[in-house]
Short mmCIF file of C-alpha atoms in Angstrom, two decimals:
data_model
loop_
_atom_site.label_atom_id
_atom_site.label_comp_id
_atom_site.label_asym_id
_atom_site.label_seq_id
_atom_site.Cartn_x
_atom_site.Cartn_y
_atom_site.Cartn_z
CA UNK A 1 0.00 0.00 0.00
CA UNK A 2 1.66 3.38 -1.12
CA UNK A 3 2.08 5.12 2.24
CA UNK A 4 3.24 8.70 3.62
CA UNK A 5 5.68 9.09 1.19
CA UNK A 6 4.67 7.72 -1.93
CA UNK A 7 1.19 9.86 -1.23
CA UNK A 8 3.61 13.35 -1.12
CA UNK A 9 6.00 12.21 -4.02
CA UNK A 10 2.30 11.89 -5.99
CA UNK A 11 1.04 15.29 -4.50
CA UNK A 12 4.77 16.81 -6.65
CA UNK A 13 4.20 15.04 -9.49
CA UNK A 14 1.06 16.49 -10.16
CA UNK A 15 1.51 20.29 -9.36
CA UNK A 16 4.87 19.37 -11.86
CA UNK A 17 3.07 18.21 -14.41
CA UNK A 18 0.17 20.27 -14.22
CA UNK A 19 1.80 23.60 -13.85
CA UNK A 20 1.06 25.83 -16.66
CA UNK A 21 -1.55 23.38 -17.71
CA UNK A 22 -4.87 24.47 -18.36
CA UNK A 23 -7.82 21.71 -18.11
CA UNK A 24 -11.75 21.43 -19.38
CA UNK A 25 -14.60 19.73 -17.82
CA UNK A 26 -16.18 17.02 -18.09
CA UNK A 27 -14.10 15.06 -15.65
CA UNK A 28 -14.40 11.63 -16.78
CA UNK A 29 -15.07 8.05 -14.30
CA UNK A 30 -14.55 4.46 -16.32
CA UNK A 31 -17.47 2.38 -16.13
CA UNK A 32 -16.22 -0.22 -14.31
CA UNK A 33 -15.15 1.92 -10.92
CA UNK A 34 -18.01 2.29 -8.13
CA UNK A 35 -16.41 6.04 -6.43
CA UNK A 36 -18.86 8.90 -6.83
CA UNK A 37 -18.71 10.96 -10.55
CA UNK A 38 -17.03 13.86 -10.44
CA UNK A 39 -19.67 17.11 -11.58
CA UNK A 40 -17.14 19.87 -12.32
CA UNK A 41 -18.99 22.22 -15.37
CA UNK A 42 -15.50 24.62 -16.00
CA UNK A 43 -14.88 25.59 -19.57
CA UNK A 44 -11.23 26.22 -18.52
CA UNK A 45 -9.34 25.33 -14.26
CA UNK A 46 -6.28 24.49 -13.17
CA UNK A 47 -5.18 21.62 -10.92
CA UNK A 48 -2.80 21.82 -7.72
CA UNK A 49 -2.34 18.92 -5.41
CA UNK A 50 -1.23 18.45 -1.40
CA UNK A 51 -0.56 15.21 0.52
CA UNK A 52 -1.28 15.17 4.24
CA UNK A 53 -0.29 11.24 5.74
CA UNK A 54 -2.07 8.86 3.36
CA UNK A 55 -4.43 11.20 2.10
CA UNK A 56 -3.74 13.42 -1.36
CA UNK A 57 -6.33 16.03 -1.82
CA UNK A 58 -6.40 17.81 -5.85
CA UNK A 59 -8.20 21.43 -5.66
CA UNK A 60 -9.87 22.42 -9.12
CA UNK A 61 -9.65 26.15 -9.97
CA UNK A 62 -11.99 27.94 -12.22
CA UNK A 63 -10.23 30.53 -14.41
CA UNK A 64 -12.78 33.07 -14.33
CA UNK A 65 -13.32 34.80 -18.03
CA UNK A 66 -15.01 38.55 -18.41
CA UNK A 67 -18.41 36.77 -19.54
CA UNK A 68 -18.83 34.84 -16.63
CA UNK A 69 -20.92 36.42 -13.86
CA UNK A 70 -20.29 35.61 -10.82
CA UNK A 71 -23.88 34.10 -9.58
CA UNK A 72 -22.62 31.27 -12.51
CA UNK A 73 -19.00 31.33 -12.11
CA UNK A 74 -17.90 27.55 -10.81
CA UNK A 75 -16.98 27.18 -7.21
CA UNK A 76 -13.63 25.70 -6.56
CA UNK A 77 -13.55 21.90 -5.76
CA UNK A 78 -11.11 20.06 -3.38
CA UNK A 79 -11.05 16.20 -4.38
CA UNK A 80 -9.77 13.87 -1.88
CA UNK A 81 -7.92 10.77 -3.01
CA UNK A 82 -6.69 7.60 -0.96
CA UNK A 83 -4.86 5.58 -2.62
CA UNK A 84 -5.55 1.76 -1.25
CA UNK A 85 -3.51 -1.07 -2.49
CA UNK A 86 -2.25 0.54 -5.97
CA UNK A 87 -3.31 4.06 -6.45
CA UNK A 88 -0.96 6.49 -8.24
CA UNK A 89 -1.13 9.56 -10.60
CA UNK A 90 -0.28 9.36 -14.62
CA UNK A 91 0.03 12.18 -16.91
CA UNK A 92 0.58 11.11 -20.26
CA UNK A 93 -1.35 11.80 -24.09
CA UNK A 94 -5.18 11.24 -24.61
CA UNK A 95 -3.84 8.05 -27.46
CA UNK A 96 -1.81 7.10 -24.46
CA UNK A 97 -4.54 6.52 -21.63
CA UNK A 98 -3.38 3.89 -18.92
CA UNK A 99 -5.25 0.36 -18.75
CA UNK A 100 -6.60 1.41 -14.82
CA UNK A 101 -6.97 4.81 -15.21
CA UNK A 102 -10.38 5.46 -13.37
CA UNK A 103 -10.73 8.96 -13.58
CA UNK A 104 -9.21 11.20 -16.16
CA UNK A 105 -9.28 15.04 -16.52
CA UNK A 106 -8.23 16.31 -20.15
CA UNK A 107 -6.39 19.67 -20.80
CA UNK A 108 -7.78 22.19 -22.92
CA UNK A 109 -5.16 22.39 -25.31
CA UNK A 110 -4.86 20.33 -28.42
CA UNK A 111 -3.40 17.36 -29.38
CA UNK A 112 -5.16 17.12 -25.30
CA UNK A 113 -3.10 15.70 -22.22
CA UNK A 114 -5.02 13.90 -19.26
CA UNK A 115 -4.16 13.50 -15.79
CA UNK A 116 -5.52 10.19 -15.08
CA UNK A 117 -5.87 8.54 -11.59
CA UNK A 118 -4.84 4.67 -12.12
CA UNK A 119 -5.59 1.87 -9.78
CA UNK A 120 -5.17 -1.74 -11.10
CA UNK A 121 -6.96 -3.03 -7.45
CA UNK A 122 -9.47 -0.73 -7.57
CA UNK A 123 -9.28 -0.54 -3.62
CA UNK A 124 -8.33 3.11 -3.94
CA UNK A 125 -11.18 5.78 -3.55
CA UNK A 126 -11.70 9.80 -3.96
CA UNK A 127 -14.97 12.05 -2.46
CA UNK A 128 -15.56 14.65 -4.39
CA UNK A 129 -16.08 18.17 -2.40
CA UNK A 130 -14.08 16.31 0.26
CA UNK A 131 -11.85 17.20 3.37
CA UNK A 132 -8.95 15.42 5.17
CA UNK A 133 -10.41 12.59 7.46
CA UNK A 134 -11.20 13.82 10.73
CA UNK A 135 -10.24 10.48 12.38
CA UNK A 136 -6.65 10.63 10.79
CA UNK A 137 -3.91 12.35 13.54
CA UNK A 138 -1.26 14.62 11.93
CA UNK A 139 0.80 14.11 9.14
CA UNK A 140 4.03 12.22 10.65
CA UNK A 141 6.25 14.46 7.66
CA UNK A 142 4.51 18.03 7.82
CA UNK A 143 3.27 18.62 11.13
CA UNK A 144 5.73 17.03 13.41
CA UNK A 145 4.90 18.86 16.65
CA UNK A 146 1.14 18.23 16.31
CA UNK A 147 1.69 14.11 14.96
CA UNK A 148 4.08 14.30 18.84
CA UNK A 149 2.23 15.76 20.77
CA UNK A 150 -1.38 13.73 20.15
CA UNK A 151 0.88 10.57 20.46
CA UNK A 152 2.06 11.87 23.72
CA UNK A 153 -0.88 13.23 25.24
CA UNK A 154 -3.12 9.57 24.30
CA UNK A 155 -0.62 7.22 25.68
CA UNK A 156 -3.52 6.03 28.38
CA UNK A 157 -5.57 4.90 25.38
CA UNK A 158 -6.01 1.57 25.03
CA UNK A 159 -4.88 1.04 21.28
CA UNK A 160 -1.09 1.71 22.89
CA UNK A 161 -1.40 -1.80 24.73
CA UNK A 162 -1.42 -3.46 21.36
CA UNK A 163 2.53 -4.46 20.50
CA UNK A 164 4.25 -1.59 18.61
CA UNK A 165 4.54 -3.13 15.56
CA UNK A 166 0.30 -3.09 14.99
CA UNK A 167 -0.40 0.31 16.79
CA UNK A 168 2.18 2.16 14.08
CA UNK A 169 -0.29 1.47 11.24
CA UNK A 170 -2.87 2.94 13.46
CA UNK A 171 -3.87 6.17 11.22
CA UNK A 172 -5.23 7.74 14.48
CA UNK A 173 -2.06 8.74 16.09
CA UNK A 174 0.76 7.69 12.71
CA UNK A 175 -0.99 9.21 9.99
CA UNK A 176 1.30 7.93 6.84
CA UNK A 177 3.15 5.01 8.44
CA UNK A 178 2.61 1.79 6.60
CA UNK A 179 4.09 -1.99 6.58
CA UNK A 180 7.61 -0.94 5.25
CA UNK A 181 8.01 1.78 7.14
CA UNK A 182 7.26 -0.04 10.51
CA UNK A 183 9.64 -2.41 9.45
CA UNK A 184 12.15 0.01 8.92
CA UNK A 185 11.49 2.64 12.07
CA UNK A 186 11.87 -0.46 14.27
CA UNK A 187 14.80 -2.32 12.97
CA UNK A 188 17.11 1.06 13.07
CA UNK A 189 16.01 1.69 16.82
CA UNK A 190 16.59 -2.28 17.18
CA UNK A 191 13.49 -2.59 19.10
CA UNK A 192 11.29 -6.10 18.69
CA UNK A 193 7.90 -5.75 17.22
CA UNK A 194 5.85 -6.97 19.66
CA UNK A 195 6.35 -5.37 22.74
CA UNK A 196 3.85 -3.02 24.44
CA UNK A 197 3.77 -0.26 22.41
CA UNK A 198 2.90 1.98 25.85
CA UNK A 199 6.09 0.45 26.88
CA UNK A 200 8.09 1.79 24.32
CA UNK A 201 6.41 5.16 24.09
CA UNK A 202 6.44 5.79 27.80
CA UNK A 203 8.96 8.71 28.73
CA UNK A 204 8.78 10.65 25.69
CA UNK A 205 8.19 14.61 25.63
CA UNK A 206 5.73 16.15 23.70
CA UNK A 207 8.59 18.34 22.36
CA UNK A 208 11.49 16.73 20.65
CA UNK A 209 14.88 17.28 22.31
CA UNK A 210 16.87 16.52 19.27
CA UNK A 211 15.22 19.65 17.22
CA UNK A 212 16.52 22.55 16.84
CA UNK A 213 15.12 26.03 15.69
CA UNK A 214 15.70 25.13 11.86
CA UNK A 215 14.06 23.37 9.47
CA UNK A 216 13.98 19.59 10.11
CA UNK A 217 13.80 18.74 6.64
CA UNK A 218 17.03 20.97 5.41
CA UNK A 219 19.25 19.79 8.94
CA UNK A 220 18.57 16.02 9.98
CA UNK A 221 18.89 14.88 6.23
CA UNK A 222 22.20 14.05 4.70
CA UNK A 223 23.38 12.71 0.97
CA UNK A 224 25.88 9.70 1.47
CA UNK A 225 28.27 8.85 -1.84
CA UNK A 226 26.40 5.25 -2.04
CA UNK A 227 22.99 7.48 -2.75
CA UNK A 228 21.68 6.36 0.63
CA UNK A 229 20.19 9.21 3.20
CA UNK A 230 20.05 8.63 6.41
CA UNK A 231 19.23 10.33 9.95
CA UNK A 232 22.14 12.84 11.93
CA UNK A 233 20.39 12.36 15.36
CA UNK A 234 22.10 9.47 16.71
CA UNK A 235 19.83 9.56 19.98
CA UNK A 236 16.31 10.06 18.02
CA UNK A 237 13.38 8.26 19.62
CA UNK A 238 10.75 6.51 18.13
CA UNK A 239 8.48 9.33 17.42
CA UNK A 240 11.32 11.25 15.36
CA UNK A 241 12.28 8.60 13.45
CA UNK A 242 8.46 8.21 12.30
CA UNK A 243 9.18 12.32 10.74
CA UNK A 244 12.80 11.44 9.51
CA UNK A 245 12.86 8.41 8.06
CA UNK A 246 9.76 9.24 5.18
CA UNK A 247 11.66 12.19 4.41
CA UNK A 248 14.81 10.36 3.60
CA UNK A 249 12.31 8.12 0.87
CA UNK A 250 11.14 11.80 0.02
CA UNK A 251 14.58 12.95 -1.04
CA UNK A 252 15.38 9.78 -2.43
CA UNK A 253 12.59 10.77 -5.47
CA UNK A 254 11.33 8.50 -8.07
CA UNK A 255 9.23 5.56 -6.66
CA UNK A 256 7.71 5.67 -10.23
CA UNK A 257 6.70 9.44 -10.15
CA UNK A 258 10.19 10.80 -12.08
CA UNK A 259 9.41 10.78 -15.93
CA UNK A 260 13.16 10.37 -16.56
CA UNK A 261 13.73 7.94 -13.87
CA UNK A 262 10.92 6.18 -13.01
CA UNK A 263 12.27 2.70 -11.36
CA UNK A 264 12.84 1.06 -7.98
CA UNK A 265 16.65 0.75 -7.17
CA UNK A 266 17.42 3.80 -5.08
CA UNK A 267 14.27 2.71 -3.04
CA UNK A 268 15.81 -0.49 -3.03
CA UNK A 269 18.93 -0.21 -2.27
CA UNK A 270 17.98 2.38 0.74
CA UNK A 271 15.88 -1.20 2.47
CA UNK A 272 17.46 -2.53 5.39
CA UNK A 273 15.15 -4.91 6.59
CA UNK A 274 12.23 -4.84 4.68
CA UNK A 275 12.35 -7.82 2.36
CA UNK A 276 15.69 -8.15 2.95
CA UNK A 277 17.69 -11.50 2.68
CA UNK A 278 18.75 -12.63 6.16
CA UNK A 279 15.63 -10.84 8.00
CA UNK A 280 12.69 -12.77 9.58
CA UNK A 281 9.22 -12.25 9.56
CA UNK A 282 5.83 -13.09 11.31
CA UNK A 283 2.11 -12.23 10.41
CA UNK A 284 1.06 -9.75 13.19
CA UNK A 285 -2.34 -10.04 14.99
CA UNK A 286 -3.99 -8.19 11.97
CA UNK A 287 -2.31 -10.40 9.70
CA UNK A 288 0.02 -7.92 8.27
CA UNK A 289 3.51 -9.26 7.63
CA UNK A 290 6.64 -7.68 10.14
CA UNK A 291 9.97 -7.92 8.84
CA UNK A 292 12.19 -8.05 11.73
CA UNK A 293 15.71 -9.30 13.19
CA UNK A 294 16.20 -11.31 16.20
CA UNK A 295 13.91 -11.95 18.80
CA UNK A 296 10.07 -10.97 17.75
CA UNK A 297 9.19 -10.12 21.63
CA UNK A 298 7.00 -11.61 24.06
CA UNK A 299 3.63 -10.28 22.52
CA UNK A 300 4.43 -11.99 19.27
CA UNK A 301 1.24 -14.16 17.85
CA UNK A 302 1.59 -17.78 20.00
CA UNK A 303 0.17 -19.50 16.53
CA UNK A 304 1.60 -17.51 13.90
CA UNK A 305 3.22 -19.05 10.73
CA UNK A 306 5.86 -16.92 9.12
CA UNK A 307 5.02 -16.46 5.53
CA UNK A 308 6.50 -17.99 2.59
CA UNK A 309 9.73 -15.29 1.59
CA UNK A 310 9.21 -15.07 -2.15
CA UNK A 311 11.21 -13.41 -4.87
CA UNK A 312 10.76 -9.53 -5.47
CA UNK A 313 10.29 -8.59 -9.27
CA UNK A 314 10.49 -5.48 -10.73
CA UNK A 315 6.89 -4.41 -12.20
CA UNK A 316 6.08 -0.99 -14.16
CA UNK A 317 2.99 -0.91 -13.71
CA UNK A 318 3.55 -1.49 -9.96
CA UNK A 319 4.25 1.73 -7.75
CA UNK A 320 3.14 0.18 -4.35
CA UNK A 321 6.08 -1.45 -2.49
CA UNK A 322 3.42 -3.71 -0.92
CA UNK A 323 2.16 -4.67 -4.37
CA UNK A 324 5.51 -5.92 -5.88
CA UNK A 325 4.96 -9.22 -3.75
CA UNK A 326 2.48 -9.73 -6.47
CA UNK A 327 5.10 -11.10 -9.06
CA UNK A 328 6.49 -13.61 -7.35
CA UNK A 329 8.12 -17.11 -7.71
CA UNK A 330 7.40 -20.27 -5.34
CA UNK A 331 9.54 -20.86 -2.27
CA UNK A 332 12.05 -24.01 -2.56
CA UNK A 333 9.74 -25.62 0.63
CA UNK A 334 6.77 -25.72 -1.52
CA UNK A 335 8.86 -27.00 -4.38
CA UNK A 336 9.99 -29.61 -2.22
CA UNK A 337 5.91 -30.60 -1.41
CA UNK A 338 5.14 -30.84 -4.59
CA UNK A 339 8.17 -33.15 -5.29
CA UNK A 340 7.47 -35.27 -2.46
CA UNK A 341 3.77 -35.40 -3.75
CA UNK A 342 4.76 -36.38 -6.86
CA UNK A 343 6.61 -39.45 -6.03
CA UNK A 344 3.68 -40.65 -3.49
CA UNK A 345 1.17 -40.05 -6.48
CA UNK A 346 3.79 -42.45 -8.44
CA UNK A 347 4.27 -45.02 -5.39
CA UNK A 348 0.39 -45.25 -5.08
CA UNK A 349 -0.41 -45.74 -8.81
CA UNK A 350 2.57 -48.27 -8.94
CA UNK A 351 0.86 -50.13 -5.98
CA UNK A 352 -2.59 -49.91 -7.61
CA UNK A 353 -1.03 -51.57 -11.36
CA UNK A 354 0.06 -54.43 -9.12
CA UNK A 355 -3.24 -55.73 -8.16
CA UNK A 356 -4.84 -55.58 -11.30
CA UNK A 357 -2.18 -57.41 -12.98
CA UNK A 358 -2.33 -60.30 -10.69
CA UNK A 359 -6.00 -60.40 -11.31
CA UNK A 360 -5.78 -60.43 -14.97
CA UNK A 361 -3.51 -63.51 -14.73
CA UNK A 362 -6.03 -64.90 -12.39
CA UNK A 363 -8.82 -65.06 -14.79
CA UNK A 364 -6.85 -66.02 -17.70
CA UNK A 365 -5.62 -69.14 -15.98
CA UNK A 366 -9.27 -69.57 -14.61
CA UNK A 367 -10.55 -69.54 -18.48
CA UNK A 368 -8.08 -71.85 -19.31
CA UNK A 369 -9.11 -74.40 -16.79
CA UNK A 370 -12.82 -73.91 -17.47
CA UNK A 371 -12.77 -74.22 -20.95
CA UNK A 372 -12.00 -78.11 -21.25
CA UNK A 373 -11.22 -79.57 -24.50
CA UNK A 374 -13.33 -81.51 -26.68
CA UNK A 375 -11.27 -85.09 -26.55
CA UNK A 376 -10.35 -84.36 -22.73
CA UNK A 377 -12.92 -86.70 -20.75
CA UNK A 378 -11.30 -87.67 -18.03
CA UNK A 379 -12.64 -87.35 -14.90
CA UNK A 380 -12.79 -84.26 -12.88
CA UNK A 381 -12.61 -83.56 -9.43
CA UNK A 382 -12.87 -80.33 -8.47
CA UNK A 383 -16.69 -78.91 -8.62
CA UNK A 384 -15.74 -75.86 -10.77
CA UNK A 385 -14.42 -77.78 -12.99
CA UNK A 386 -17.10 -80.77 -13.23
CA UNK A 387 -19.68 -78.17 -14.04
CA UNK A 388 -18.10 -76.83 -16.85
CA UNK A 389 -18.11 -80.29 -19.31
CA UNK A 390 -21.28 -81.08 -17.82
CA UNK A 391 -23.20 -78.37 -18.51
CA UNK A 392 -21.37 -78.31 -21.96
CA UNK A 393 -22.25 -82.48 -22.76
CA UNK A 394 -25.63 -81.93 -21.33
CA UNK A 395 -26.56 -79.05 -24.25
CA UNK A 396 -25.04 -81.45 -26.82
CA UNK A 397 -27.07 -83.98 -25.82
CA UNK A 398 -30.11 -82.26 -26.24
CA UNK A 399 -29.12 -81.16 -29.39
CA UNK A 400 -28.67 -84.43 -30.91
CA UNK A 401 -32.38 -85.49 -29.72
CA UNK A 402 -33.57 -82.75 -31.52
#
C-alpha cells in the first residue's frame, strides 16, 4: 500500500506536471469503478495537489473569463484521493490513456493531455467536495509537533497496549506510516515488534529534544556517496524517526513518479530490513507481515506461521512497495511438497497396477481351466471344474435329440 511518502511524491508530481496546464470539464469516471462521478462544469481550471499522511487532496480552480458572472461562475472543488492497495497519478497523451486509469481530466489544449488517476486493485477511492479525514492524527512528515504531541498526550488509550509493531499502522495517532516503514522505524532503533507499544512510548516529551530552531527537513537529512540518506540524530526516539525516516524516501525521489527515472533501485537499495535477505518475519495479529531481526518479543502471535519469503520482481505498472509481492516465484519448501507429492502419487499408482495385474492372470488361468477340451474326458474332481463339461455335454445332448 503506497504510504506517507509515496502519497507526497504523488502530491509533486502532479503540481509538476500540471503547472502551466490548463484543463476542461467534463471530468471523466470508467465504467467499471463504483467512487462517486465527479460534476465539475469549467470551460477552462487548473489543478494543484497536497498530501497530508495517506491522504492526497487535488483542488480544481476555475479561471474566471469577463463573460462569466459571478452568480454562474464555478466554485472551486477540493477532491480527496486515498490511494488503497495501488493508487498512483499518470500524466501522459489522450492516445496514451493507462489500462486502470479510473478517472481522467483532459487539458484544454490540443493534441489534449489527461491526468488520469490509475488503480489496477481498484481498492483506492476519492470524495468529491471532500476534506482530510477527521479520524486521521497529523501528518508524521509536515506537522511534526502536532503528529508528537497527540501521540504523547493519548498514551492512556487503550490502542497503545497493542505491540508496537500493529499500533504504528494505526492512522489515528501515525498518519502515513505503513508496513515498510514499521519495518524500517523499528529495525534502526533495534526494538522487537511486539512489545507493548505503551512500553516503548512511555517517557517521551511532547517536544522533541533533538530539534533545533531550523528546518527539520534541510538539517537532519544528509546525501551519502552510495545514494543512501540517512538520519544525523544518533539519539532520536521513536516518534522522530516516524518524521525522519519518510523524508529520507522523500529525497530519495522517483518511486515511479520521475518521468526520466521512473524505477525502484534507489528505493531499493535504501531497504534494510524490509524484504531483505537474512531478515525474519511473522504475520502480526492483523495479519500484516513484520519484517524483523532477532527476537520478535514476548507479545508476538503464540500460533503464527511466518510467511513464505518469495522473490521480489520489478513491475512498471507497480508503484506500491506492498504490491511488488504480487510477481512472485514459489519458495524451494513448496517445491519440495510438490516433489514429495509427486513421487507418493507415483508409489500409489505403482501399488494400484500391481493388483490388477495379478487379477488379470487370475482369470486367464481360470478360463483356461474352465474351458475343457473336446477329446479331454477324463474325470474331474474339483466342482468348478465338473460343471463346466457337464453343462457343456448336457446341451449337446439335447441337441442331438432334436
Amino acid at each position: 500500500m503506497p504510504e506517507g511518502p509515496e502519497l507526497h511524491l504523488a502530491s509533486l508530481f502532479v503540481n509538476k506536471m500540471c503547472e502551466g496546464v490548463l484543463f476542461s470539464s467534463p471530468v471523466r469516471k470508467s465504467q467499471v469503478s463504483k467512487n462517486p462521478d465527479v460534476t465539475f462544469a469549467c470551460e477552462a481550471y487548473r489543478i494543484n495537489a497536497a498530501s497530508r499522511g495517506k491522504e492526497v487532496k487535488l483542488t480544481l480552480t476555475p479561471i474566471k473569463s469577463d463573460d462569466t458572472k459571478a452568480e454562474e461562475a464555478q466554485q472551486p472543488m477540493d477532491i480527496v484521493f486515498r490511494f488503497g492497495m495501488s493508487g498512483f497519478f499518470r500524466f501522459t497523451a489522450e492516445d496514451e490513456l493507462p489500462k486502470h486509469a479510473h478517472l481522467c481530466f483532459y487539458s484544454k489544449e490540443k493534441p489534449r493531455k489527461v491526468l488520469s488517476y490509475v488503480d489496477a486493485r481498484r481498492f483506492g477511492s476519492w470524495q468529491p467536495h471532500g476534506t482530510w479525514q477527521a479520524d486521521r492524527g497529523p501528518c508524521i512528515m509536515f506537522e511534526y509537533n502536532s503528529f508528537r504531541e497527540n501521540v504523547v498526550s493519548h498514551l492512556s488509550d487503550r490502542a497503545f497496549d497493542r505491540p508496537i509493531c500493529e499500533v504504528l499502522l494505526n492512522q489515528k495517532y501515525f498518519n502515513g506510516i505503513g508496513n515498510y516503514l514499521r519495518a524500517e522505524i523499528l529495525y534502526r532503533l533495534k526494538i522487537p515488534p511486539f512489545v507493548s507499544a505503551r512500553a516503548v512510548l512511555e517517557g517521551l516529551e511532547s517536544e522533541d529534544a533533538c530539534e533545533d530552531k531550523k528546518s527539520v527537513k534541510n538539517e537532519t537529512l544528509k546525501q551519502k556517496p552510495a545514494g543512501k540518506v540517512t538520519v544525523k540524530d544518533e539519539n532520536a526516539d521513536l516518534l522522530r524517526l516516524c518524521h525522519t525516516v519518510p523524508l529520507e524516501v522523500v529525497h530519495l525521489g522517483g518511486k515511479g513518479y520521475d518521468p526520466e527515472k521512473a524505477d525502484y533501485s534507489a528505493f531499493k537499495a535504501w531497504l534494510q530490513c524490509y524484504y531483505v535477505d537474512g531478515m525474519k518475519s511473522l504475520r502480526d495479529h492483523n495479519g500484516r507481515t513484520i519484517w524483523f531481526q532477532g527476537n520478535p518479543g514476548p507479545m508476538a502471535p503464540k500460533v503464527s506461521k511466518s510467511p513464505k519469503v518469495k522473490k521480489r520482481m520489478k513491475k512498471d505498472e507497480d508503484h506500491d512497495s506492498s504490491d511488488r509481492e504480487g510477481a512472485e516465484t514459489q519458495s524451494e519448501s513448496t517445491q519440495k511438497k510438490k516433489t514429495v507429492k509427486k513421487e507418493i502419487k507415483a508409489a500409489k499408482t505403482e501399488k494400484d497396477a500391481r493388483p490388477k495385474q495379478a487379477t488379470t492372470r487370475r482369470a486367464v488361468k481360470s478360463f483356461k481351466v474352465n474351458t475343457p477340451r473336446r477329446e479331454d474326458k477324463s474325470p474331474v474332481t474339483s466342482k468348478k471344474t465338473a460343471e463346466g463339461p457337464r453343462r457343456r455335454s448336457e446341451r449337446l445332448t439335447r441337441q442331438n435329440v432334436k
